[in-house]
Amino acid sequence: DIVMTQSPDSLAVSLGERATIDCKSSQSVLYTSNNKTYLAWFQQKSGQPPRLLVYWASTRESGVPDRFSGSGSGTDFTLTISSLQAEDVAVYYCQQYYSIPYTFGQGTKLEIK
Amino acid sequence: QVQLQQSGPGLVRPSQTLSLTCAISGDSVSSNSAAWNWVRQSPSRGLEWLGRTYYRSKWYNDYAVSVKSRIIINPDTSKNQFSLQLNSVTPEDTAVYYCARRLSTARAYYAMDVWGQGTTVTVSS
């Protein structure tokens, strides 16, 4: 199984400041035949299901504010929130869907400083 | 707009069978470009993918090794839904269970973009 490891486990950022969450996969999730990276980022607020933010490592899902961006390649990935808003308080997960079993990171809890 | 509506009991006795259903609106369980997944979440195991069913000229299923001997995911084309059956449950199966859709094309896979509302299942006597 591909192991997904996020850092940090928790993060406190001031409103309007940048938040950065890292994710590392135990093996590459790049599908070379189509050059697509099968890495997604989800946001989960309390009592709600995960919400897809980013797929293919850097493609923003429809309706997701442009302050959210994904980057990275191979085995190292980053989710950046450029200017933190109060409604961004949540737990964030990375997930690989390169191979089954699909696996998730342990989550990063984002709070307001 | 695609929506997934989950139903099923919130309490299951140990050694019994957990059964949940996910009703689909706005898409088809028989779609050739979708896969229908079950994921669970618990404090001890985090988010854990359990399995999927999908149709590509015939039906396919894939299951996580951790539950492979106990799980069945079935499509129901007459009701446009799919179900999760987990046998011989223990308190370790206590979790929030989600259904989710994942799309694909001939060229690429997409991530799980539509999720059910979640069902909290407690295994207890």
Short mmCIF file of C-alpha atoms in Angstrom, two decimals:
data_model
loop_
_atom_site.label_atom_id
_atom_site.label_comp_id
_atom_site.label_asym_id
_atom_site.label_seq_id
_atom_site.Cartn_x
_atom_site.Cartn_y
_atom_site.Cartn_z
CA ASP A 1 0.00 0.00 0.00
CA ILE A 2 1.10 3.58 -0.64
CA VAL A 3 1.62 5.41 2.64
CA MET A 4 0.68 9.09 2.76
CA THR A 5 2.34 11.24 5.41
CA GLN A 6 1.27 14.81 6.11
CA SER A 7 3.03 17.56 8.01
CA PRO A 8 2.37 19.24 10.30
CA ASP A 9 -0.35 17.46 12.26
CA SER A 10 -1.75 20.82 13.28
CA LEU A 11 -1.23 24.40 12.23
CA ALA A 12 -2.33 27.79 13.55
CA VAL A 13 -2.25 30.72 11.14
CA SER A 14 -3.44 34.31 11.45
CA LEU A 15 -6.33 35.53 9.33
CA GLY A 16 -5.08 36.77 5.98
CA GLU A 17 -1.80 34.91 6.27
CA ARG A 18 -0.56 31.96 4.21
CA ALA A 19 -1.07 28.37 5.32
CA THR A 20 1.01 25.53 3.89
CA ILE A 21 0.43 21.81 4.35
CA ASP A 22 2.81 19.16 3.05
CA CYS A 23 2.12 15.61 1.96
CA LYS A 24 4.58 12.89 1.05
CA SER A 25 3.76 9.59 -0.65
CA SER A 26 5.85 6.44 -0.13
CA GLN A 27 6.08 5.97 -3.89
CA SER A 28 5.42 8.03 -6.98
CA VAL A 29 1.77 8.63 -7.88
CA LEU A 30 2.56 9.86 -11.37
CA TYR A 31 0.84 7.82 -14.07
CA THR A 32 3.44 8.10 -16.81
CA SER A 33 1.20 7.00 -19.68
CA ASN A 34 -0.88 10.19 -19.41
CA ASN A 35 1.40 12.34 -17.23
CA LYS A 36 -1.31 12.71 -14.59
CA THR A 37 -0.48 12.77 -10.91
CA TYR A 38 -3.16 11.00 -8.92
CA LEU A 39 -3.02 13.12 -5.76
CA ALA A 40 -6.03 14.90 -4.27
CA TRP A 41 -6.63 17.30 -1.39
CA PHE A 42 -9.77 17.32 0.72
CA GLN A 43 -11.17 19.69 3.32
CA GLN A 44 -13.32 18.30 6.11
CA LYS A 45 -15.28 20.48 8.49
CA SER A 46 -16.75 19.12 11.69
CA GLY A 47 -19.70 16.83 11.08
CA GLN A 48 -19.37 16.97 7.31
CA PRO A 49 -18.01 14.60 4.66
CA PRO A 50 -14.70 15.41 2.99
CA ARG A 51 -14.92 18.03 0.25
CA LEU A 52 -12.69 17.72 -2.81
CA LEU A 53 -10.49 20.80 -3.25
CA VAL A 54 -7.74 19.75 -5.66
CA TYR A 55 -7.15 16.76 -7.94
CA TRP A 56 -4.29 15.80 -10.27
CA ALA A 57 -2.12 17.48 -7.61
CA SER A 58 -2.83 21.01 -8.86
CA THR A 59 -6.24 21.22 -10.57
CA ARG A 60 -8.76 23.09 -8.47
CA GLU A 61 -12.22 21.53 -8.27
CA SER A 62 -15.08 23.64 -9.64
CA GLY A 63 -16.34 26.13 -7.08
CA VAL A 64 -13.23 26.04 -4.89
CA PRO A 65 -11.89 29.55 -4.11
CA ASP A 66 -8.68 30.43 -5.89
CA ARG A 67 -6.88 31.04 -2.60
CA PHE A 68 -6.50 27.23 -2.50
CA SER A 69 -3.73 25.84 -4.66
CA GLY A 70 -1.96 22.52 -4.95
CA SER A 71 1.57 21.89 -6.14
CA GLY A 72 4.24 19.25 -6.23
CA SER A 73 5.19 16.19 -8.21
CA GLY A 74 6.39 12.64 -7.82
CA THR A 75 6.19 12.03 -4.09
CA ASP A 76 6.12 15.52 -2.54
CA PHE A 77 3.08 17.75 -2.57
CA THR A 78 1.83 20.95 -0.98
CA LEU A 79 -1.54 22.54 -0.37
CA THR A 80 -1.37 26.31 0.04
CA ILE A 81 -4.07 28.65 1.26
CA SER A 82 -2.83 32.07 0.19
CA SER A 83 -4.87 34.21 2.58
CA LEU A 84 -6.55 32.35 5.40
CA GLN A 85 -10.23 33.04 5.96
CA ALA A 86 -12.25 32.11 9.05
CA GLU A 87 -14.25 29.56 7.06
CA ASP A 88 -11.06 27.65 6.19
CA VAL A 89 -10.84 26.20 9.71
CA ALA A 90 -10.99 22.46 9.05
CA VAL A 91 -8.96 19.29 8.80
CA TYR A 92 -7.18 18.81 5.48
CA TYR A 93 -6.28 15.45 3.95
CA CYS A 94 -4.22 14.37 1.01
CA GLN A 95 -5.12 11.17 -0.81
CA GLN A 96 -3.55 9.08 -3.52
CA TYR A 97 -5.80 7.42 -6.09
CA TYR A 98 -3.00 6.00 -8.19
CA SER A 99 -3.59 2.48 -6.96
CA ILE A 100 -5.97 0.61 -4.72
CA PRO A 101 -6.27 0.65 -1.84
CA TYR A 102 -6.67 4.40 -2.10
CA THR A 103 -4.96 5.85 0.94
CA PHE A 104 -5.21 9.09 2.87
CA GLY A 105 -2.83 11.11 4.98
CA GLN A 106 -3.49 11.34 8.70
CA GLY A 107 -4.88 14.86 8.38
CA THR A 108 -3.73 18.37 9.29
CA LYS A 109 -5.88 20.41 11.63
CA LEU A 110 -5.88 24.08 10.63
CA GLU A 111 -6.85 26.70 13.18
CA ILE A 112 -6.84 30.46 13.49
CA LYS A 113 -4.01 31.99 15.51
CA GLN B 1 -26.30 17.95 -9.67
CA VAL B 2 -25.22 14.56 -8.44
CA GLN B 3 -26.22 13.60 -4.92
CA LEU B 4 -25.65 10.51 -2.81
CA GLN B 5 -28.11 9.73 -0.01
CA GLN B 6 -27.09 7.14 2.56
CA SER B 7 -29.41 5.04 4.70
CA GLY B 8 -29.03 2.26 7.20
CA PRO B 9 -28.95 1.50 10.91
CA GLY B 10 -26.68 3.32 13.30
CA LEU B 11 -26.30 0.45 15.75
CA VAL B 12 -25.15 -3.07 14.94
CA ARG B 13 -24.56 -5.90 17.40
CA PRO B 14 -21.16 -7.61 17.46
CA SER B 15 -20.89 -10.61 15.08
CA GLN B 16 -23.86 -9.32 13.08
CA THR B 17 -23.91 -7.74 9.60
CA LEU B 18 -23.59 -4.04 8.90
CA SER B 19 -25.73 -3.01 5.91
CA LEU B 20 -25.81 0.44 4.34
CA THR B 21 -27.29 1.77 1.11
CA CYS B 22 -26.26 4.72 -1.03
CA ALA B 23 -28.96 6.07 -3.37
CA ILE B 24 -27.74 7.96 -6.42
CA SER B 25 -29.46 10.93 -8.06
CA GLY B 26 -28.14 12.76 -11.09
CA ASP B 27 -25.96 9.87 -12.27
CA SER B 28 -26.29 6.15 -12.89
CA VAL B 29 -24.80 3.26 -10.94
CA SER B 30 -24.33 1.60 -14.36
CA SER B 31 -22.34 4.54 -15.76
CA ASN B 32 -19.29 3.50 -17.75
CA SER B 33 -17.34 6.44 -16.37
CA ALA B 34 -18.02 6.17 -12.63
CA ALA B 35 -16.89 3.96 -9.78
CA TRP B 36 -18.88 3.80 -6.57
CA ASN B 37 -16.88 3.62 -3.37
CA TRP B 38 -17.27 3.09 0.36
CA VAL B 39 -14.93 4.86 2.77
CA ARG B 40 -15.01 4.85 6.56
CA GLN B 41 -13.52 7.14 9.18
CA SER B 42 -12.64 6.47 12.77
CA PRO B 43 -10.30 8.14 15.26
CA SER B 44 -8.06 5.07 15.37
CA ARG B 45 -7.86 4.31 11.62
CA GLY B 46 -8.47 7.72 10.02
CA LEU B 47 -10.00 7.70 6.54
CA GLU B 48 -9.97 4.17 5.17
CA TRP B 49 -11.08 3.13 1.69
CA LEU B 50 -13.08 -0.10 1.87
CA GLY B 51 -13.97 -0.95 -1.69
CA ARG B 52 -15.76 -0.10 -4.91
CA THR B 53 -18.10 -1.37 -7.58
CA TYR B 54 -18.17 -0.25 -11.20
CA TYR B 55 -19.55 -1.22 -14.58
CA ARG B 56 -17.41 -1.52 -17.69
CA SER B 57 -19.48 -3.81 -19.92
CA LYS B 58 -19.71 -6.04 -16.87
CA TRP B 59 -19.60 -5.49 -13.11
CA TYR B 60 -16.34 -5.34 -11.19
CA ASN B 61 -15.56 -5.10 -7.49
CA ASP B 62 -12.39 -4.31 -5.59
CA TYR B 63 -11.97 -4.53 -1.84
CA ALA B 64 -9.41 -3.51 0.74
CA VAL B 65 -7.40 -6.45 2.03
CA SER B 66 -8.26 -5.48 5.62
CA VAL B 67 -11.95 -6.32 5.06
CA LYS B 68 -11.83 -8.53 1.98
CA SER B 69 -13.10 -11.66 3.71
CA ARG B 70 -16.10 -9.84 5.21
CA ILE B 71 -17.26 -7.27 2.67
CA ILE B 72 -19.69 -7.23 -0.24
CA ILE B 73 -20.52 -4.16 -2.32
CA ASN B 74 -23.48 -4.65 -4.62
CA PRO B 75 -25.04 -2.43 -7.27
CA ASP B 76 -28.81 -2.29 -7.57
CA THR B 77 -29.68 -1.05 -11.04
CA SER B 78 -33.44 -1.18 -10.45
CA LYS B 79 -33.13 1.41 -7.66
CA ASN B 80 -30.01 3.19 -8.94
CA GLN B 81 -28.11 2.59 -5.72
CA PHE B 82 -25.34 0.49 -4.27
CA SER B 83 -24.90 -1.14 -0.94
CA LEU B 84 -22.28 -2.10 1.61
CA GLN B 85 -22.47 -5.31 3.58
CA LEU B 86 -19.85 -5.97 6.23
CA ASN B 87 -20.15 -9.29 8.03
CA SER B 88 -19.05 -10.42 11.47
CA VAL B 89 -18.56 -6.91 12.80
CA THR B 90 -16.61 -6.08 15.96
CA PRO B 91 -16.30 -2.82 17.92
CA GLU B 92 -13.29 -2.07 15.66
CA ASP B 93 -15.79 -1.49 12.83
CA THR B 94 -17.34 1.44 14.68
CA ALA B 95 -16.91 4.41 12.35
CA VAL B 96 -18.58 6.98 10.14
CA TYR B 97 -19.23 5.34 6.79
CA TYR B 98 -19.33 7.32 3.55
CA CYS B 99 -20.20 6.46 -0.01
CA ALA B 100 -18.45 8.41 -2.77
CA ARG B 101 -18.24 8.63 -6.55
CA ARG B 102 -15.04 8.62 -8.59
CA LEU B 103 -15.15 9.45 -12.30
CA SER B 104 -12.83 8.30 -15.01
CA THR B 105 -12.38 8.70 -18.73
CA ALA B 106 -10.37 6.69 -21.21
CA ARG B 107 -7.52 9.11 -20.57
CA ALA B 108 -7.52 9.73 -16.82
CA TYR B 109 -8.96 9.09 -13.41
CA TYR B 110 -10.54 11.85 -11.33
CA ALA B 111 -10.69 12.02 -7.55
CA MET B 112 -13.74 11.22 -5.43
CA ASP B 113 -15.82 14.30 -6.07
CA VAL B 114 -19.27 13.53 -4.63
CA TRP B 115 -19.79 12.11 -1.15
CA GLY B 116 -22.75 10.93 0.84
CA GLN B 117 -23.63 12.63 4.09
CA GLY B 118 -22.09 9.91 6.22
CA THR B 119 -23.63 7.34 8.56
CA THR B 120 -22.34 6.87 12.08
CA VAL B 121 -22.33 3.15 12.84
CA THR B 122 -21.68 1.90 16.34
CA VAL B 123 -20.95 -1.76 16.97
CA SER B 124 -22.05 -2.56 20.49
CA SER B 125 -24.13 -5.04 22.41
#
